[in-house]
Short mmCIF file of C-alpha atoms in Angstrom, two decimals:
data_model
loop_
_atom_site.label_atom_id
_atom_site.label_comp_id
_atom_site.label_asym_id
_atom_site.label_seq_id
_atom_site.Cartn_x
_atom_site.Cartn_y
_atom_site.Cartn_z
CA ARG A 1 23.63 13.21 191.59
CA LYS A 2 23.66 11.85 188.08
CA THR A 3 27.42 12.03 187.75
CA SER A 4 30.30 10.73 189.81
CA LEU A 5 33.34 12.41 191.29
CA ARG A 6 35.48 10.32 188.98
CA ASP A 7 33.64 11.67 185.90
CA LEU A 8 33.98 15.26 187.11
CA ALA A 9 37.64 14.79 187.92
CA ASP A 10 38.27 13.31 184.47
CA GLN A 11 36.65 16.37 182.87
CA THR A 12 38.96 18.70 184.79
CA ALA A 13 42.08 16.54 184.34
CA VAL A 14 42.79 16.16 188.06
CA ALA A 15 42.87 13.10 190.30
CA ARG A 16 39.59 12.08 191.91
CA SER A 17 41.02 12.59 195.40
CA THR A 18 42.20 16.10 194.48
CA TYR A 19 38.81 16.97 192.99
CA GLU A 20 37.10 15.61 196.10
CA GLU A 21 39.32 17.74 198.34
CA HIS A 22 38.60 20.90 196.32
CA LEU A 23 34.88 20.16 196.37
CA ARG A 24 34.90 19.61 200.14
CA LYS A 25 36.74 22.91 200.69
CA ALA A 26 34.33 24.79 198.42
CA GLU A 27 31.30 23.30 200.20
CA ASN A 28 32.78 24.29 203.56
CA LYS A 29 33.31 27.88 202.39
CA LEU A 30 29.75 28.09 201.04
CA LEU A 31 28.19 26.75 204.21
CA THR A 32 30.34 28.96 206.45
CA ASN A 33 29.47 32.07 204.46
CA ALA A 34 25.79 31.14 204.32
CA GLY A 35 25.75 30.73 208.10
CA GLN A 36 27.41 34.12 208.59
CA PHE A 37 24.94 35.73 206.17
CA LEU A 38 21.94 34.21 207.95
CA ARG A 39 23.24 35.39 211.34
CA LEU A 40 23.71 38.89 209.92
CA VAL A 41 20.23 38.97 208.38
CA THR A 42 18.51 37.72 211.49
CA ALA A 43 20.53 39.97 213.83
CA THR A 44 19.80 43.16 211.88
CA SER A 45 16.13 42.56 211.19
CA THR A 46 13.24 43.19 213.54
CA ALA A 47 10.93 41.20 211.29
CA ASP A 48 10.97 37.45 210.72
CA PRO A 49 13.14 37.19 207.56
CA LEU A 50 13.30 33.39 207.62
CA GLY A 51 9.58 32.86 208.23
CA VAL A 52 10.21 31.04 211.51
CA ALA A 53 6.98 32.25 213.09
CA LYS A 54 4.92 30.98 210.15
CA THR A 55 6.56 27.56 210.38
CA GLN A 56 5.93 27.36 214.13
CA GLN A 57 2.29 28.40 213.68
CA ALA A 58 1.80 25.71 211.04
CA GLU A 59 3.38 23.10 213.32
CA HIS A 60 1.12 24.06 216.22
CA ALA A 61 -1.95 23.98 213.95
CA ALA A 62 -1.03 20.47 212.85
CA ASP A 63 -0.90 19.27 216.47
#
């Protein structure tokens, strides 16, 4: 957050718009893969790997 796309693009010697496009594609790949990983983890586990039950219990306690 302390730097701009223009600064990053200048450091890599590409146009800002090109850098922005590459960044957007990389973010999309990361989020897609993270979603697939989370689905795999939750589908193959009988436990509560994401701590959902704990979060729901805390929310109900706060009510």
